[in-house]
XYZ file of C-alpha atoms in Angstrom:
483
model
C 69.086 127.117 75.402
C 69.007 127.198 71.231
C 70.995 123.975 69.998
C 70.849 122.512 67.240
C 69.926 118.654 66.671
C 72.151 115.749 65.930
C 69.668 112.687 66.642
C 66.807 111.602 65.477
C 63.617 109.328 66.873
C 61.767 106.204 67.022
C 58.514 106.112 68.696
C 58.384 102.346 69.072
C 55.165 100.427 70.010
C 56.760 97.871 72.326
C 60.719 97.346 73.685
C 61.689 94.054 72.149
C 63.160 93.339 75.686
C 60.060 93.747 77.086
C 58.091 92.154 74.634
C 60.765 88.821 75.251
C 59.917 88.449 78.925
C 56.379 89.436 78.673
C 55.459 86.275 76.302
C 57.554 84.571 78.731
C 56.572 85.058 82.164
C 53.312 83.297 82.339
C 54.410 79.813 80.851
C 57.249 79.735 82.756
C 56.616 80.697 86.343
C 55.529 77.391 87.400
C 58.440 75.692 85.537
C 60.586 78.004 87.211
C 59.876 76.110 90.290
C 60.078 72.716 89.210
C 63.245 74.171 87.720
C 64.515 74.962 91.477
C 63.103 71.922 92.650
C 65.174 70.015 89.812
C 67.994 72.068 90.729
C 68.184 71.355 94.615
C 67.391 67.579 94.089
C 71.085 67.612 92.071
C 72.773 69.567 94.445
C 72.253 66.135 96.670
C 73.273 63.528 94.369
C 75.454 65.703 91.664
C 78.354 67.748 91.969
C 77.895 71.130 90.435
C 80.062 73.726 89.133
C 79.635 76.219 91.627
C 79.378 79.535 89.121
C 77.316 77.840 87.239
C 74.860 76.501 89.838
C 75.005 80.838 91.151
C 74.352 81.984 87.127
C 71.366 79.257 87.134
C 69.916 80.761 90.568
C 70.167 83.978 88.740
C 68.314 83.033 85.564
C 65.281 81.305 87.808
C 65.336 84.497 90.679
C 65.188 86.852 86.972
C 62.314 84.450 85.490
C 60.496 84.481 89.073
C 60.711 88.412 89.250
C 59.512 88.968 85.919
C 56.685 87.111 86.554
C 55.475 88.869 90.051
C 56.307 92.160 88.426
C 54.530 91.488 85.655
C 51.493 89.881 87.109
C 51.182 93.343 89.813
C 47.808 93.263 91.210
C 46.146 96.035 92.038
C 46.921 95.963 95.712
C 50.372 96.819 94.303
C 49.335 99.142 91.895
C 47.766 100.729 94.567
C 50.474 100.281 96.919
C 52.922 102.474 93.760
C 50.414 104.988 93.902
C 50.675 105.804 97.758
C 54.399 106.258 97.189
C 54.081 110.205 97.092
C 56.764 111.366 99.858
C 58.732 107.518 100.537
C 59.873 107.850 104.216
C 62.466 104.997 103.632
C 64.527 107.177 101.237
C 63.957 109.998 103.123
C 66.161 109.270 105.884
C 68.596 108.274 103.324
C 72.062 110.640 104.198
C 74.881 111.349 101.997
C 78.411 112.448 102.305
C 79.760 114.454 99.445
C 83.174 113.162 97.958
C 84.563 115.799 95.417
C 82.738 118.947 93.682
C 79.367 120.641 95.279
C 75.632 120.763 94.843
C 75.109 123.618 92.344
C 73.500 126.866 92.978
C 71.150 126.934 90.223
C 68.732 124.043 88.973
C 70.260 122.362 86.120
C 68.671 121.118 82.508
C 69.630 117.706 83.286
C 71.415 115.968 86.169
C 73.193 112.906 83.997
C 73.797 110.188 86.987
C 75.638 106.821 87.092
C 76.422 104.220 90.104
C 80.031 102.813 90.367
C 80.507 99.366 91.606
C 84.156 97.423 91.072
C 83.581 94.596 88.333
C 85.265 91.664 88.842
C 86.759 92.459 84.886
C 88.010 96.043 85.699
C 86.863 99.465 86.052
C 85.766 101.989 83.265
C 84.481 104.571 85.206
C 87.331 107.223 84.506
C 87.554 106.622 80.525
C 83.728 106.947 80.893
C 83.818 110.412 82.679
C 86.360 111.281 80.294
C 84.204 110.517 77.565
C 81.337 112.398 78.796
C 83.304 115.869 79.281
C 85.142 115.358 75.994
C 81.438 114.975 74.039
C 79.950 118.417 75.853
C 80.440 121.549 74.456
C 81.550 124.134 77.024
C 77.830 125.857 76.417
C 76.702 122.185 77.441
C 78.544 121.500 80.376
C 76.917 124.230 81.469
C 73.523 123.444 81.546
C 74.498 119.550 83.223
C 75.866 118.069 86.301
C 77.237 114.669 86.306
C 76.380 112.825 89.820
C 78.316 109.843 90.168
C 77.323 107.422 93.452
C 79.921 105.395 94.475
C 79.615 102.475 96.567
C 81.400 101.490 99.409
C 81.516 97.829 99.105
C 85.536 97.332 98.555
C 87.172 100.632 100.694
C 90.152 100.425 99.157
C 88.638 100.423 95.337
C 86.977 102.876 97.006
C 89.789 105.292 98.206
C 91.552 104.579 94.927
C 88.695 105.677 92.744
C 88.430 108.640 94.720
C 91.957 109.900 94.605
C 91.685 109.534 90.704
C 88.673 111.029 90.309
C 90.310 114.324 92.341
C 93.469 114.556 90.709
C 91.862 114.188 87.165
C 88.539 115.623 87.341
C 89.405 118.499 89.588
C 88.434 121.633 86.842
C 85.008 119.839 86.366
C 84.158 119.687 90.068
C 85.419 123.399 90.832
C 82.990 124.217 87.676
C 80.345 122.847 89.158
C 79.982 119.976 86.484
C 81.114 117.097 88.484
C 79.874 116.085 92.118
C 80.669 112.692 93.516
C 78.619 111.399 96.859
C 78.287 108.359 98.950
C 75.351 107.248 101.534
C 75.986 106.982 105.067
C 73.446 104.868 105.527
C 71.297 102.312 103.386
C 67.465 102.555 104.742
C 65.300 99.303 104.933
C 62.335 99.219 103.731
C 59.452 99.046 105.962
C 57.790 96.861 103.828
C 59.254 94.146 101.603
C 57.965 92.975 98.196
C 60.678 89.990 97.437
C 60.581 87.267 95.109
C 60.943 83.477 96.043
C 64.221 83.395 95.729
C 65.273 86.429 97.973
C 67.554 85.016 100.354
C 69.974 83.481 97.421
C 69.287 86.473 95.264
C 69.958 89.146 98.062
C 73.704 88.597 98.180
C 74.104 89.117 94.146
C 75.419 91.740 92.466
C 72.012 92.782 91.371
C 70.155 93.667 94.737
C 73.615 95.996 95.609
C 73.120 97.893 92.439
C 69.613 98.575 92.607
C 69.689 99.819 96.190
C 72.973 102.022 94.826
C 70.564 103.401 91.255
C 67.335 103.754 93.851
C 69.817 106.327 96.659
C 71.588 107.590 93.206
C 68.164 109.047 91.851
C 67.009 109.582 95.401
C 69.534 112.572 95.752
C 69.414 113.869 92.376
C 65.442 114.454 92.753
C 65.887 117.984 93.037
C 69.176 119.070 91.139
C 67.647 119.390 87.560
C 64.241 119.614 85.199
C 65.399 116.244 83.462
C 67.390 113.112 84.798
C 69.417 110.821 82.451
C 70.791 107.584 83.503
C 74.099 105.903 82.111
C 76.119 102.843 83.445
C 79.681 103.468 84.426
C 81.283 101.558 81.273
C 79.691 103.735 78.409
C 81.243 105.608 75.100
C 79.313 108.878 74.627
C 78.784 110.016 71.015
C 79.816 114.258 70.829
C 77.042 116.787 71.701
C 74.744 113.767 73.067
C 73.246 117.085 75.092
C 72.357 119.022 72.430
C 70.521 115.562 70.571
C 68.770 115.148 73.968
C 67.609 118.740 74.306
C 66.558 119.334 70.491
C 63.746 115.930 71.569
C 62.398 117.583 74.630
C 61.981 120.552 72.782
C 60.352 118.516 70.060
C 57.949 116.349 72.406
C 57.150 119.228 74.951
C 53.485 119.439 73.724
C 53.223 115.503 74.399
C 53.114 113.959 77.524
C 56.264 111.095 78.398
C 57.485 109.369 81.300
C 60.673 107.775 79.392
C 62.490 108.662 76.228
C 65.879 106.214 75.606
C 68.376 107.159 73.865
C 70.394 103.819 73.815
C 69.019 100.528 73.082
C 71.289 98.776 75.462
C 70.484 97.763 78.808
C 70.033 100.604 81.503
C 71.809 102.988 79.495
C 70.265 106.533 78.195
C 67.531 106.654 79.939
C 65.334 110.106 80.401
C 63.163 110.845 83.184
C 61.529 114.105 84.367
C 63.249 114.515 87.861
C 60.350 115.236 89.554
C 59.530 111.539 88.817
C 62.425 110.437 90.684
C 61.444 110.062 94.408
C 58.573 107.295 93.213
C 60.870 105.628 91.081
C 63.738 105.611 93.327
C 61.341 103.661 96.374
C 60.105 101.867 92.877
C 63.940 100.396 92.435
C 63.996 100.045 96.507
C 61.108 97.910 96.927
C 61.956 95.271 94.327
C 65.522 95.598 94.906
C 65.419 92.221 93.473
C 64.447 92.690 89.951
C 66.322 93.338 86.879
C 66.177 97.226 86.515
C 65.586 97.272 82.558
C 62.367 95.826 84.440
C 61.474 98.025 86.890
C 62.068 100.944 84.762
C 59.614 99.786 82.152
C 56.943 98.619 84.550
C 56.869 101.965 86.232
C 56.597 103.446 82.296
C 53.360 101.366 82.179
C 52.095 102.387 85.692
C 52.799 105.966 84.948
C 50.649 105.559 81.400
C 52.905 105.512 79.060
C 52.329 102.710 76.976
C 54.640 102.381 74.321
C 58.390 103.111 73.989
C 59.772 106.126 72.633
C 63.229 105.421 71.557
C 65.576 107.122 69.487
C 67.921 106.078 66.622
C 71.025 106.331 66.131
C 71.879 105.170 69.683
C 73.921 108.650 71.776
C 75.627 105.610 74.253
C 77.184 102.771 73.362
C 78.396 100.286 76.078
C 81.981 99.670 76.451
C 82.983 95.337 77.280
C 85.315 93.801 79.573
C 87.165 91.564 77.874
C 89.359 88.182 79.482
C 92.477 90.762 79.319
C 90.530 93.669 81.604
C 88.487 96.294 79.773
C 88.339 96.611 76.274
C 88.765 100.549 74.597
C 86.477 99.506 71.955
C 82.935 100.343 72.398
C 80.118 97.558 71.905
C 77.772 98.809 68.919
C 74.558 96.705 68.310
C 74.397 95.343 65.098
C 70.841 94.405 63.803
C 70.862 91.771 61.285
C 67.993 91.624 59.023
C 67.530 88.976 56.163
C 65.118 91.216 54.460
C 67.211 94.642 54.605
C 67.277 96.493 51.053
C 70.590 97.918 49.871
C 68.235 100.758 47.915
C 65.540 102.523 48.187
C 62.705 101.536 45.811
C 60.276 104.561 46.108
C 56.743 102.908 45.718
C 54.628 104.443 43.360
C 53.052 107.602 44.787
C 51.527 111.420 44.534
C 53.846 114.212 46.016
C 52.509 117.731 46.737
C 53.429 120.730 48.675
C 52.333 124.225 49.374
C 55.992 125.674 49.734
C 56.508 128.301 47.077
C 58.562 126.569 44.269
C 61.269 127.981 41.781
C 61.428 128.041 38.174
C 57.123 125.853 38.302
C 59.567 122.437 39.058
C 57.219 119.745 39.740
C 58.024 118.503 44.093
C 57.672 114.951 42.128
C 61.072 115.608 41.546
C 62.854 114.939 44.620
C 60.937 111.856 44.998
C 62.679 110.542 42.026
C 65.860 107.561 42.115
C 68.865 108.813 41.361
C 70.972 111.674 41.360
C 68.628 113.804 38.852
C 65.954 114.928 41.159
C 65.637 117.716 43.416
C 63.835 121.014 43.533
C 63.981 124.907 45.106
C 61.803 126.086 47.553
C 61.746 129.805 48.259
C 61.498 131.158 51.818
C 60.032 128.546 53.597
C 57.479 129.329 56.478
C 56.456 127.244 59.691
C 53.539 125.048 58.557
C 54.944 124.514 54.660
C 55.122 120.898 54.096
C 55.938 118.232 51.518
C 53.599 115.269 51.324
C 54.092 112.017 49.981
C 51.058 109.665 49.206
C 51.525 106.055 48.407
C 49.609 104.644 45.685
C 49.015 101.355 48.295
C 49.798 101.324 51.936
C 53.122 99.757 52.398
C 55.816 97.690 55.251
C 58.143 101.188 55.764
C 61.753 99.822 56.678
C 63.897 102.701 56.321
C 62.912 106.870 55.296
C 65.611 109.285 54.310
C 65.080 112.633 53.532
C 67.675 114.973 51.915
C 67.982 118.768 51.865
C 71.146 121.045 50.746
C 73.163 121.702 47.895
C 77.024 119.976 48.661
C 79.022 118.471 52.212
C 78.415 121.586 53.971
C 74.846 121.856 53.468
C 74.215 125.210 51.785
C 70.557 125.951 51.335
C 69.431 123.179 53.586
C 66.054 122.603 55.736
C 67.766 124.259 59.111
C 64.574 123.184 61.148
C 62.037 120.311 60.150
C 60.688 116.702 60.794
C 59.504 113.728 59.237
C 56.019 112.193 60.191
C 54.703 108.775 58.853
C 50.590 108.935 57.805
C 48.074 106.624 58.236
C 44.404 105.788 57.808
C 44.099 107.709 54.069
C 40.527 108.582 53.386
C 39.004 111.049 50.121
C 39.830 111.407 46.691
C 42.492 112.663 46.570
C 43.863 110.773 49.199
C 44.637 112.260 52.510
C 46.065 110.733 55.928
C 44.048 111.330 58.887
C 46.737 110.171 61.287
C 50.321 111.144 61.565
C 53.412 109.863 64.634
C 56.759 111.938 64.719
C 59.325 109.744 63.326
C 62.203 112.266 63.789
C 63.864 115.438 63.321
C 66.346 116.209 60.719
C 69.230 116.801 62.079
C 72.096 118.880 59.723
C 69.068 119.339 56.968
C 68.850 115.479 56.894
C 67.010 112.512 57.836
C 68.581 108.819 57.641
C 65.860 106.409 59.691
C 65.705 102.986 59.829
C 62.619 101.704 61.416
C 63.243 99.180 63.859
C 59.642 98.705 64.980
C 57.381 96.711 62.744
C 54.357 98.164 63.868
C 55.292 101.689 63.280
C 56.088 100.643 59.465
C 53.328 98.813 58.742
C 50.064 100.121 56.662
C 52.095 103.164 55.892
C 50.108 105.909 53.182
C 51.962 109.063 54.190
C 55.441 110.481 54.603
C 55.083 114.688 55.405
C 58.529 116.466 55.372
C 57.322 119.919 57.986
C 58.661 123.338 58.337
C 59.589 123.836 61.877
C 60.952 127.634 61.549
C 60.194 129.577 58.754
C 63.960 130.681 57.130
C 64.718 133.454 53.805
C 66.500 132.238 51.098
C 65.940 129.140 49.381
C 65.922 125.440 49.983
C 66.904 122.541 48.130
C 64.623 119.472 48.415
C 67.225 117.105 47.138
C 66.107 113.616 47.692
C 62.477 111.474 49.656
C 64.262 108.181 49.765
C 61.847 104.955 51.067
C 62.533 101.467 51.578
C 59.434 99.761 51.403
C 57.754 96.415 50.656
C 54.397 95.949 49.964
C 51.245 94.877 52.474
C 50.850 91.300 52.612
């Protein structure tokens, strides 16, 4: 499948979600249960506001899960290890509600699990919005699996008969196929928290026993898995974005790429992942699954995040007159963003054959004046930048093409960030992927502090060699120095 690119990526070295609970969890599981203590005592003598008594059960049964997830020993380590063929899920049966398993495997199986919020229900707008981004080409290489619960029949029924009467040329295409369980397992062997019992009747436990039977039958439908939440906007040819960064990371091993920063949206597995994760999700149905998710990253050796900016999903809100059409972007304020690019002093050299003996120092110039031709680039060519001083990267764009349409632009190539310089003249003996360009451009704002930090290189690389020429137009940085 040969699509072109539309996103662009962030390896990250920690999620700051997980980074917020992590420096958490230790200092406050023991408060947590003087916390509960506190909060029983008043429950005698006080009168409480019973929501708000249930929201601060939820915050202490989050804070205790955290901290037994978090603090896994390694009989549970081992315990996530034996989880090869789960005979809980196994049992699990299904009943399908509208379209049919496909005949081929799929590229990617894109699944979501519908519950009815108190608020309202956005799960038709959201299907709608995920057939209206694909591509016919695209919507032929997916299937979206959508689980329903069963928890109110007759939000059930009615969700049903809507799905059917709209949907109806997706699930005769094969697209679209809509299931329910017959039966919910139990799991032989339970790993709770402390607050189970108060915790087990929350919205929480039914959706992570609904995500673990989702990605239980899905195991086998596709190469790749992406999860979404049933209230999501999705940006236009969020396939094509996806399938240009497998392409791009198939010679490095991943567990999880995201391709939303918000909540459990966007999330990309390798199906063949799926059966451990889904008994993962059943075992400590009790647990945020933002949580799980990145706990079984970490088990399965992946380390750090790899994210992706801009965000493909954005989450749609409920708002106090039922659900709001406009989506929910995440704005990140920072106090220390620059409005330009300041271009630290460095060296920029290339071996891509140059027009007319122009100087590549051009297009690292401010401004409007500087740009220069390359002729017939070939896979390998690149275009290195080499600070002067290692500096805090914030933002890197990177500019190819003559006008709005893009003549004479970079079709294929990515940026990489350098580190570690060493010789005279200076060379970077370690390079990450920071993204593709997508459209013969790169705009990438680096939300990681880690990954900009101690920054000596920028390397513009020819993917796929192309005739004709190229116009290197602009190597934008925003930059402050090392303290």
């Amino acid at each position: 499948m040969n699509l072109p690119s539309s996103a662009v990526v962030l390896r990250a070295e920690s999620h700051l979600h997980a980074m917020r609970y992590s420096t958490r969890c230790s200092a406050l599981a023991f408060p947590a249960s003087i916390l509960l203590g506190l909060l029983l005592s008043l429950g005698t003598t006080t009168e409480i506001d019973e929501e708000q008594a249930l929201e601060e059960k939820k915050i202490l049964a989050w804070i205790i899960t955290q901290e037994q997830v978090t603090s896994m020993s390694k009989s549970h380590l081992r315990t996530f290890k034996e989880i090869q063929n789960p005979s809980e899920l196994s049992n699990a049966s299904y009943q399908q509600l509208a379209g049919n398993l496909p005949i081929k495997k799929k590229l990617m199986t894109v699944g979501l699990s519908s519950v009815l919020h108190p608020q309202g229900n956005y799960l038709m707008s959201t299907l709608k919005s995920l057939f209206l981004a694909s591509s016919e080409d695209e919507l032929k290489n997916i299937l979206v699996l959508v689980y329903l619960t069963t928890l109110d029949p007759t939000w059930f029924n009615e969700t049903i008969t809507d799905i059917v009467k709209t949907f109806s040329p997706q699930t005769l295409a094969g697209q679209l196929l809509v299931i329910r369980s017959l039966s919910t397992p139990h799991p032989m062997r339970s790993l709770k928290t402390n607050l189970s019992e108060a915790y087990s009747n929350m919205v929480q436990f039914n959706q992570n026993v609904a995500h673990a039977l989702l990605m239980n039958f899905a195991a086998n439908l596709s190469n790749y898995f992406l999860m979404i939440e049933d209230n999501v906007h999705c940006l236009p040819n969020f396939v094509t974005c996806i399938w240009r960064e497998i392409v791009t990371w198939k010679t490095n091993d991943w567990v999880l790429m995201e391709f939303s920063t918000q909540g459990f949206i966007g999330k990309l597995l390798h199906s063949n992942d799926l059966p451990r994760l889904a008994q993962f999700f059943f075992l400590y149905r009790e647990a945020p699954p933002e949580v799980l998710l990145y706990h079984f990253r970490n088990l399965r050796d992946q380390n750090h995040p790899i994210q992706f900016s801009p965000s493909l999903f954005h989450q749609v809100s409920f708002s106090s007159e039922g659900i709001s059409n406009k989506p929910v972007y995440k704005v990140i304020k920072n106090k220390n963003r620059e409005e330009s690019p300041n271009n630290p002093p460095a060296t920029v050299y290339s071996n891509l054959q140059i027009l007319n003996h122009v100087s590549p120092q051009k297009a690292y110039v401010l401004g409007e004046g500087g740009f220069f031709w390359a002729l017939e680039p070939k896979v390998g060519n690149h275009l290195t930048v080499v600070l002067a001083k290692a500096a805090t990267v914030t933002r890197v764009q990177v500019l190819t093409g003559t006008d709005q349409e893009n003549n004479e632009k970079l079709k294929d190539g990515k940026v990489e960030l350098g580190y570690e310089p060493k010789g005279q003249p200076k060379v970077c003996t370690h390079y990450i992927l920071l993204g593709s360009l997508v459209n013969g451009k790169l705009d990438h704002k680096i939300l990681n502090k880690k990954t900009g930090r101690n920054v000596s290189c920028l390397k513009l690389v020819v993917n796929t060699s192309q005739h004709g020429r190229v116009m290197i137009k602009h190597i934008n940085i925003w930059s402050k120095p090392e303290q």
